[in-house]
Short mmCIF file of C-alpha atoms in Angstrom, two decimals:
data_model
loop_
_atom_site.label_atom_id
_atom_site.label_comp_id
_atom_site.label_asym_id
_atom_site.label_seq_id
_atom_site.Cartn_x
_atom_site.Cartn_y
_atom_site.Cartn_z
CA UNK A 1 167.02 306.01 76.06
CA UNK A 2 168.52 308.76 73.61
CA UNK A 3 168.11 307.54 70.15
CA UNK A 4 170.39 309.18 67.97
CA UNK A 5 167.91 308.29 65.09
CA UNK A 6 166.09 310.92 66.44
CA UNK A 7 168.35 313.87 64.77
CA UNK A 8 167.03 313.64 61.00
CA UNK A 9 164.75 310.45 60.77
CA UNK A 10 161.43 310.72 59.18
CA UNK A 11 158.35 311.05 61.24
CA UNK A 12 160.02 312.61 64.24
CA UNK A 13 160.71 316.16 65.42
CA UNK A 14 164.42 316.45 64.24
CA UNK A 15 164.87 319.83 66.52
CA UNK A 16 162.36 318.37 69.52
CA UNK A 17 161.94 314.68 69.76
CA UNK A 18 159.13 312.45 69.85
CA UNK A 19 158.10 309.22 70.83
CA UNK A 20 160.50 305.96 69.78
CA UNK A 21 158.53 303.79 66.76
CA UNK A 22 159.08 300.95 69.11
CA UNK A 23 157.40 302.41 71.97
CA UNK A 24 159.86 301.71 74.44
CA UNK A 25 161.91 304.96 74.47
CA UNK A 26 161.72 308.65 73.72
CA UNK A 27 163.75 310.22 70.94
CA UNK A 28 165.69 313.80 71.55
CA UNK A 29 166.20 316.11 69.06
CA UNK A 30 168.91 318.38 67.90
CA UNK A 31 167.61 321.13 70.17
CA UNK A 32 167.05 318.74 73.18
CA UNK A 33 170.52 317.29 72.98
CA UNK A 34 172.00 321.16 72.34
CA UNK A 35 170.13 322.01 75.68
CA UNK A 36 171.31 318.77 78.03
CA UNK A 37 175.01 319.62 76.62
CA UNK A 38 174.95 323.29 77.67
CA UNK A 39 173.32 322.27 81.04
CA UNK A 40 176.02 319.62 81.72
CA UNK A 41 179.09 321.56 80.27
CA UNK A 42 179.75 318.65 77.55
CA UNK A 43 180.29 318.84 74.34
CA UNK A 44 179.30 315.52 73.13
CA UNK A 45 177.11 312.45 73.68
CA UNK A 46 178.65 309.28 72.92
CA UNK A 47 176.43 306.45 73.14
CA UNK A 48 175.87 302.91 71.94
CA UNK A 49 173.61 299.93 71.60
CA UNK A 50 172.49 300.83 68.13
CA UNK A 51 173.53 299.07 64.93
CA UNK A 52 175.60 301.46 62.40
CA UNK A 53 177.12 300.65 58.86
CA UNK A 54 180.51 302.23 59.71
CA UNK A 55 181.06 301.27 63.48
CA UNK A 56 180.49 304.73 64.47
CA UNK A 57 178.24 307.66 63.11
CA UNK A 58 177.63 311.30 64.23
CA UNK A 59 173.97 312.98 64.30
CA UNK A 60 173.00 316.12 66.02
CA UNK A 61 175.28 318.33 64.06
CA UNK A 62 178.09 316.39 65.46
CA UNK A 63 177.07 316.58 69.18
CA UNK A 64 176.31 312.94 69.60
CA UNK A 65 178.01 309.83 68.23
CA UNK A 66 176.73 306.24 67.91
CA UNK A 67 179.47 303.65 68.51
CA UNK A 68 178.85 299.94 67.74
CA UNK A 69 181.52 297.29 68.70
CA UNK A 70 179.99 294.19 67.01
CA UNK A 71 181.14 293.67 63.40
CA UNK A 72 178.57 291.58 61.51
CA UNK A 73 176.13 292.07 63.77
CA UNK A 74 174.48 288.65 64.27
CA UNK A 75 175.55 287.55 60.93
CA UNK A 76 172.84 289.58 59.49
CA UNK A 77 174.84 292.77 58.81
CA UNK A 78 177.53 293.79 56.91
CA UNK A 79 178.85 296.48 59.41
CA UNK A 80 181.86 297.60 60.66
CA UNK A 81 182.83 298.01 64.48
CA UNK A 82 184.61 301.17 66.36
CA UNK A 83 185.97 301.96 69.17
CA UNK A 84 186.79 305.57 70.30
CA UNK A 85 189.48 306.87 72.01
CA UNK A 86 190.03 310.04 73.84
CA UNK A 87 193.11 311.96 74.44
CA UNK A 88 194.17 313.76 77.19
CA UNK A 89 193.68 316.99 75.26
CA UNK A 90 189.86 315.75 74.45
CA UNK A 91 190.77 314.70 70.99
CA UNK A 92 188.51 311.86 69.88
CA UNK A 93 189.97 309.36 67.41
CA UNK A 94 188.02 306.09 66.18
CA UNK A 95 189.66 302.79 65.05
CA UNK A 96 187.43 300.65 62.74
CA UNK A 97 187.22 296.77 62.92
CA UNK A 98 186.03 296.09 58.84
CA UNK A 99 183.63 292.87 59.27
CA UNK A 100 185.16 289.98 57.86
CA UNK A 101 183.69 288.32 54.71
CA UNK A 102 181.13 285.72 55.63
CA UNK A 103 181.35 282.28 53.92
CA UNK A 104 178.57 281.22 52.10
CA UNK A 105 177.69 277.47 52.45
CA UNK A 106 175.44 275.90 49.75
CA UNK A 107 173.00 273.94 51.42
CA UNK A 108 173.44 269.99 51.76
CA UNK A 109 171.17 267.92 49.87
CA UNK A 110 170.97 265.04 52.46
CA UNK A 111 173.31 262.93 50.11
CA UNK A 112 176.72 261.63 52.09
CA UNK A 113 179.70 261.84 49.60
CA UNK A 114 181.58 258.63 48.89
#
């Protein structure tokens, strides 16, 4: 797993990376991301599967972007969602899906209304 949080989060070497806090993957820092892109003749890594507030977020000096496509994730987050479109000339654009307001329902007192 490539973790976007590696490119600037505390406790992880932002240049090279380290073990992930959850213990299930390895994070890669800016230097490793740059090496991977150069070695594979790429300019951007697009990844998903991590909640980001605005639906997308750049990391590693804009060499990696995280997309998240579920607004109001699990009803627990107030995040937007995003999709990415890449044109024929490789220009990237994002479409943002704002979260819908969550209705707050007061708890029932158990009594039936007449």
